[in-house]
JSON list of C-alpha atoms in Angstrom, two decimals:
[
{"chain": "A", "resi": 242, "resn": "GLN", "atom": "CA", "xyz": [-15.32, 46.00, 15.92]},
{"chain": "A", "resi": 243, "resn": "VAL", "atom": "CA", "xyz": [-11.70, 46.65, 16.82]},
{"chain": "A", "resi": 244, "resn": "GLN", "atom": "CA", "xyz": [-10.80, 49.62, 19.01]},
{"chain": "A", "resi": 245, "resn": "LEU", "atom": "CA", "xyz": [-7.42, 51.14, 18.10]},
{"chain": "A", "resi": 246, "resn": "VAL", "atom": "CA", "xyz": [-5.15, 53.57, 19.95]},
{"chain": "A", "resi": 247, "resn": "GLU", "atom": "CA", "xyz": [-1.95, 54.87, 18.35]},
{"chain": "A", "resi": 248, "resn": "SER", "atom": "CA", "xyz": [1.10, 56.08, 20.25]},
{"chain": "A", "resi": 249, "resn": "GLY", "atom": "CA", "xyz": [4.78, 56.82, 19.73]},
{"chain": "A", "resi": 250, "resn": "GLY", "atom": "CA", "xyz": [4.58, 59.95, 17.61]},
{"chain": "A", "resi": 251, "resn": "GLY", "atom": "CA", "xyz": [6.65, 63.01, 18.31]},
{"chain": "A", "resi": 252, "resn": "LEU", "atom": "CA", "xyz": [9.08, 65.60, 17.01]},
{"chain": "A", "resi": 253, "resn": "VAL", "atom": "CA", "xyz": [12.28, 64.30, 15.44]},
{"chain": "A", "resi": 254, "resn": "GLN", "atom": "CA", "xyz": [14.94, 65.53, 13.05]},
{"chain": "A", "resi": 255, "resn": "ALA", "atom": "CA", "xyz": [15.48, 64.34, 9.50]},
{"chain": "A", "resi": 256, "resn": "GLY", "atom": "CA", "xyz": [17.35, 61.05, 9.46]},
{"chain": "A", "resi": 257, "resn": "ASP", "atom": "CA", "xyz": [16.05, 59.96, 12.85]},
{"chain": "A", "resi": 258, "resn": "SER", "atom": "CA", "xyz": [13.99, 56.88, 13.62]},
{"chain": "A", "resi": 259, "resn": "LEU", "atom": "CA", "xyz": [10.68, 56.46, 15.35]},
{"chain": "A", "resi": 260, "resn": "ARG", "atom": "CA", "xyz": [8.47, 53.50, 16.20]},
{"chain": "A", "resi": 261, "resn": "LEU", "atom": "CA", "xyz": [4.72, 53.87, 16.27]},
{"chain": "A", "resi": 262, "resn": "SER", "atom": "CA", "xyz": [2.51, 51.46, 18.17]},
{"chain": "A", "resi": 263, "resn": "CYS", "atom": "CA", "xyz": [-1.14, 50.66, 17.73]},
{"chain": "A", "resi": 264, "resn": "ALA", "atom": "CA", "xyz": [-2.83, 48.93, 20.64]},
{"chain": "A", "resi": 265, "resn": "ALA", "atom": "CA", "xyz": [-5.98, 47.03, 19.75]},
{"chain": "A", "resi": 266, "resn": "SER", "atom": "CA", "xyz": [-8.80, 45.81, 21.91]},
{"chain": "A", "resi": 267, "resn": "GLY", "atom": "CA", "xyz": [-11.32, 43.22, 20.91]},
{"chain": "A", "resi": 268, "resn": "ARG", "atom": "CA", "xyz": [-10.93, 39.58, 19.97]},
{"chain": "A", "resi": 269, "resn": "THR", "atom": "CA", "xyz": [-11.14, 40.27, 16.24]},
{"chain": "A", "resi": 270, "resn": "PHE", "atom": "CA", "xyz": [-7.62, 41.70, 16.13]},
{"chain": "A", "resi": 271, "resn": "THR", "atom": "CA", "xyz": [-5.97, 38.39, 15.25]},
{"chain": "A", "resi": 272, "resn": "GLY", "atom": "CA", "xyz": [-8.50, 37.95, 12.47]},
{"chain": "A", "resi": 273, "resn": "SER", "atom": "CA", "xyz": [-7.87, 41.39, 11.00]},
{"chain": "A", "resi": 274, "resn": "ALA", "atom": "CA", "xyz": [-5.43, 42.66, 8.44]},
{"chain": "A", "resi": 275, "resn": "MET", "atom": "CA", "xyz": [-3.90, 45.90, 9.68]},
{"chain": "A", "resi": 276, "resn": "GLY", "atom": "CA", "xyz": [-2.75, 49.05, 7.97]},
{"chain": "A", "resi": 277, "resn": "TRP", "atom": "CA", "xyz": [-1.05, 52.35, 8.56]},
{"chain": "A", "resi": 278, "resn": "PHE", "atom": "CA", "xyz": [-2.13, 55.50, 6.77]},
{"chain": "A", "resi": 279, "resn": "ARG", "atom": "CA", "xyz": [-1.05, 59.10, 7.14]},
{"chain": "A", "resi": 280, "resn": "GLN", "atom": "CA", "xyz": [-2.51, 62.51, 6.50]},
{"chain": "A", "resi": 281, "resn": "ALA", "atom": "CA", "xyz": [-0.63, 65.78, 6.23]},
{"chain": "A", "resi": 282, "resn": "PRO", "atom": "CA", "xyz": [-2.41, 69.11, 6.75]},
{"chain": "A", "resi": 283, "resn": "GLY", "atom": "CA", "xyz": [-4.56, 69.98, 3.77]},
{"chain": "A", "resi": 284, "resn": "LYS", "atom": "CA", "xyz": [-3.93, 66.65, 2.06]},
{"chain": "A", "resi": 285, "resn": "GLU", "atom": "CA", "xyz": [-5.81, 63.41, 1.61]},
{"chain": "A", "resi": 286, "resn": "ARG", "atom": "CA", "xyz": [-5.14, 60.40, 3.78]},
{"chain": "A", "resi": 287, "resn": "GLU", "atom": "CA", "xyz": [-2.66, 58.11, 2.03]},
{"chain": "A", "resi": 288, "resn": "PHE", "atom": "CA", "xyz": [-1.56, 54.51, 2.35]},
{"chain": "A", "resi": 289, "resn": "VAL", "atom": "CA", "xyz": [1.68, 53.70, 4.15]},
{"chain": "A", "resi": 290, "resn": "ALA", "atom": "CA", "xyz": [1.83, 49.98, 4.97]},
{"chain": "A", "resi": 291, "resn": "THR", "atom": "CA", "xyz": [-0.33, 46.92, 5.53]},
{"chain": "A", "resi": 292, "resn": "ILE", "atom": "CA", "xyz": [0.17, 43.52, 7.14]},
{"chain": "A", "resi": 293, "resn": "SER", "atom": "CA", "xyz": [-1.73, 40.24, 7.03]},
{"chain": "A", "resi": 294, "resn": "ARG", "atom": "CA", "xyz": [-3.43, 38.50, 9.94]},
{"chain": "A", "resi": 295, "resn": "SER", "atom": "CA", "xyz": [-0.47, 36.26, 10.68]},
{"chain": "A", "resi": 296, "resn": "GLY", "atom": "CA", "xyz": [2.12, 38.89, 9.89]},
{"chain": "A", "resi": 297, "resn": "SER", "atom": "CA", "xyz": [3.56, 36.79, 7.07]},
{"chain": "A", "resi": 298, "resn": "VAL", "atom": "CA", "xyz": [2.64, 39.16, 4.24]},
{"chain": "A", "resi": 299, "resn": "SER", "atom": "CA", "xyz": [3.06, 42.92, 4.05]},
{"chain": "A", "resi": 300, "resn": "ASP", "atom": "CA", "xyz": [3.05, 45.71, 1.50]},
{"chain": "A", "resi": 301, "resn": "TYR", "atom": "CA", "xyz": [4.29, 49.29, 1.45]},
{"chain": "A", "resi": 302, "resn": "ALA", "atom": "CA", "xyz": [3.82, 52.51, -0.40]},
{"chain": "A", "resi": 303, "resn": "ASP", "atom": "CA", "xyz": [6.70, 53.20, -2.76]},
{"chain": "A", "resi": 304, "resn": "TYR", "atom": "CA", "xyz": [7.72, 56.33, -0.90]},
{"chain": "A", "resi": 305, "resn": "VAL", "atom": "CA", "xyz": [8.40, 54.39, 2.32]},
{"chain": "A", "resi": 306, "resn": "LYS", "atom": "CA", "xyz": [9.85, 51.14, 0.95]},
{"chain": "A", "resi": 307, "resn": "GLY", "atom": "CA", "xyz": [13.24, 50.40, 2.45]},
{"chain": "A", "resi": 308, "resn": "ARG", "atom": "CA", "xyz": [12.68, 52.90, 5.25]},
{"chain": "A", "resi": 309, "resn": "PHE", "atom": "CA", "xyz": [9.57, 51.73, 7.08]},
{"chain": "A", "resi": 310, "resn": "ALA", "atom": "CA", "xyz": [8.67, 48.29, 8.42]},
{"chain": "A", "resi": 311, "resn": "ILE", "atom": "CA", "xyz": [5.31, 47.12, 9.66]},
{"chain": "A", "resi": 312, "resn": "SER", "atom": "CA", "xyz": [5.02, 44.28, 12.14]},
{"chain": "A", "resi": 313, "resn": "ARG", "atom": "CA", "xyz": [2.54, 42.85, 14.60]},
{"chain": "A", "resi": 314, "resn": "ASP", "atom": "CA", "xyz": [2.53, 40.93, 17.85]},
{"chain": "A", "resi": 315, "resn": "ASN", "atom": "CA", "xyz": [-0.76, 39.10, 18.09]},
{"chain": "A", "resi": 316, "resn": "ALA", "atom": "CA", "xyz": [-0.03, 37.99, 21.65]},
{"chain": "A", "resi": 317, "resn": "LYS", "atom": "CA", "xyz": [0.06, 41.68, 22.62]},
{"chain": "A", "resi": 318, "resn": "ASN", "atom": "CA", "xyz": [-2.71, 42.79, 20.27]},
{"chain": "A", "resi": 319, "resn": "THR", "atom": "CA", "xyz": [-0.34, 45.40, 18.89]},
{"chain": "A", "resi": 320, "resn": "VAL", "atom": "CA", "xyz": [0.84, 46.48, 15.45]},
{"chain": "A", "resi": 321, "resn": "TYR", "atom": "CA", "xyz": [3.97, 48.56, 14.93]},
{"chain": "A", "resi": 322, "resn": "LEU", "atom": "CA", "xyz": [5.42, 50.86, 12.33]},
{"chain": "A", "resi": 323, "resn": "GLN", "atom": "CA", "xyz": [9.19, 51.23, 12.50]},
{"chain": "A", "resi": 324, "resn": "MET", "atom": "CA", "xyz": [10.19, 54.38, 10.66]},
{"chain": "A", "resi": 325, "resn": "ASN", "atom": "CA", "xyz": [13.83, 54.96, 9.75]},
{"chain": "A", "resi": 326, "resn": "SER", "atom": "CA", "xyz": [15.58, 57.69, 7.80]},
{"chain": "A", "resi": 327, "resn": "LEU", "atom": "CA", "xyz": [12.68, 60.02, 8.38]},
{"chain": "A", "resi": 328, "resn": "LYS", "atom": "CA", "xyz": [12.19, 62.95, 6.04]},
{"chain": "A", "resi": 329, "resn": "PRO", "atom": "CA", "xyz": [10.28, 66.21, 6.47]},
{"chain": "A", "resi": 330, "resn": "ASP", "atom": "CA", "xyz": [7.77, 64.88, 3.91]},
{"chain": "A", "resi": 331, "resn": "ASP", "atom": "CA", "xyz": [6.91, 62.13, 6.40]},
{"chain": "A", "resi": 332, "resn": "THR", "atom": "CA", "xyz": [5.34, 64.75, 8.66]},
{"chain": "A", "resi": 333, "resn": "ALA", "atom": "CA", "xyz": [1.70, 63.80, 9.14]},
{"chain": "A", "resi": 334, "resn": "VAL", "atom": "CA", "xyz": [-0.83, 62.34, 11.50]},
{"chain": "A", "resi": 335, "resn": "TYR", "atom": "CA", "xyz": [-0.41, 58.58, 11.34]},
{"chain": "A", "resi": 336, "resn": "TYR", "atom": "CA", "xyz": [-3.49, 56.40, 11.64]},
{"chain": "A", "resi": 337, "resn": "CYS", "atom": "CA", "xyz": [-3.79, 52.73, 12.43]},
{"chain": "A", "resi": 338, "resn": "ALA", "atom": "CA", "xyz": [-6.60, 50.82, 10.74]},
{"chain": "A", "resi": 339, "resn": "ALA", "atom": "CA", "xyz": [-8.09, 47.33, 10.91]},
{"chain": "A", "resi": 340, "resn": "ARG", "atom": "CA", "xyz": [-9.81, 45.33, 8.19]},
{"chain": "A", "resi": 341, "resn": "THR", "atom": "CA", "xyz": [-11.89, 42.81, 10.08]},
{"chain": "A", "resi": 342, "resn": "TYR", "atom": "CA", "xyz": [-11.45, 39.28, 8.69]},
{"chain": "A", "resi": 343, "resn": "GLY", "atom": "CA", "xyz": [-9.91, 40.79, 5.60]},
{"chain": "A", "resi": 344, "resn": "THR", "atom": "CA", "xyz": [-6.67, 40.55, 3.68]},
{"chain": "A", "resi": 345, "resn": "ILE", "atom": "CA", "xyz": [-4.03, 43.22, 3.18]},
{"chain": "A", "resi": 346, "resn": "SER", "atom": "CA", "xyz": [-5.17, 46.25, 1.26]},
{"chain": "A", "resi": 347, "resn": "ILE", "atom": "CA", "xyz": [-3.76, 49.59, 0.15]},
{"chain": "A", "resi": 348, "resn": "VAL", "atom": "CA", "xyz": [-7.24, 51.13, -0.09]},
{"chain": "A", "resi": 349, "resn": "LYS", "atom": "CA", "xyz": [-8.40, 53.10, 2.93]},
{"chain": "A", "resi": 350, "resn": "GLY", "atom": "CA", "xyz": [-12.03, 52.31, 2.18]},
{"chain": "A", "resi": 351, "resn": "ALA", "atom": "CA", "xyz": [-11.32, 48.62, 2.78]},
{"chain": "A", "resi": 352, "resn": "TYR", "atom": "CA", "xyz": [-10.73, 49.22, 6.49]},
{"chain": "A", "resi": 353, "resn": "ASP", "atom": "CA", "xyz": [-13.59, 49.34, 8.95]},
{"chain": "A", "resi": 354, "resn": "SER", "atom": "CA", "xyz": [-11.89, 50.49, 12.17]},
{"chain": "A", "resi": 355, "resn": "TRP", "atom": "CA", "xyz": [-9.61, 53.49, 12.71]},
{"chain": "A", "resi": 356, "resn": "GLY", "atom": "CA", "xyz": [-7.64, 54.99, 15.55]},
{"chain": "A", "resi": 357, "resn": "GLN", "atom": "CA", "xyz": [-7.52, 58.70, 16.35]},
{"chain": "A", "resi": 358, "resn": "GLY", "atom": "CA", "xyz": [-3.99, 59.13, 15.04]},
{"chain": "A", "resi": 359, "resn": "THR", "atom": "CA", "xyz": [-0.60, 60.14, 16.40]},
{"chain": "A", "resi": 360, "resn": "GLN", "atom": "CA", "xyz": [1.35, 63.17, 15.20]},
{"chain": "A", "resi": 361, "resn": "VAL", "atom": "CA", "xyz": [4.76, 62.70, 13.61]},
{"chain": "A", "resi": 362, "resn": "THR", "atom": "CA", "xyz": [6.74, 65.84, 12.88]},
{"chain": "A", "resi": 363, "resn": "VAL", "atom": "CA", "xyz": [10.11, 65.67, 11.12]},
{"chain": "A", "resi": 364, "resn": "SER", "atom": "CA", "xyz": [12.17, 68.83, 11.07]},
{"chain": "A", "resi": 365, "resn": "SER", "atom": "CA", "xyz": [14.90, 69.60, 8.55]}
]
């Protein structure tokens, strides 16, 4: 089981950029597809981005395409989410997730490990 810790969240203004990091422990990280999800107050957790084990394949939710980029550094056991042109609607707690020995997925139920989340607040 992969242990995940998110960081990098904070308060920014609309149009700003932010990079989230997810530090993973455990030797299964390199064998796991990774994902980012987010949850705003009172709403369901929703898919943001996912990346394959090698980092060669990724997918994004339509509402972040062209603005967000997911990447990973397997040597550092870390996955990133670069967020550009942030909007107030991006305000949410962002969660990192791992799908052990799995492929990329947009379904939150496909992931078996989750971090505690990091708060991103975008003001107008």
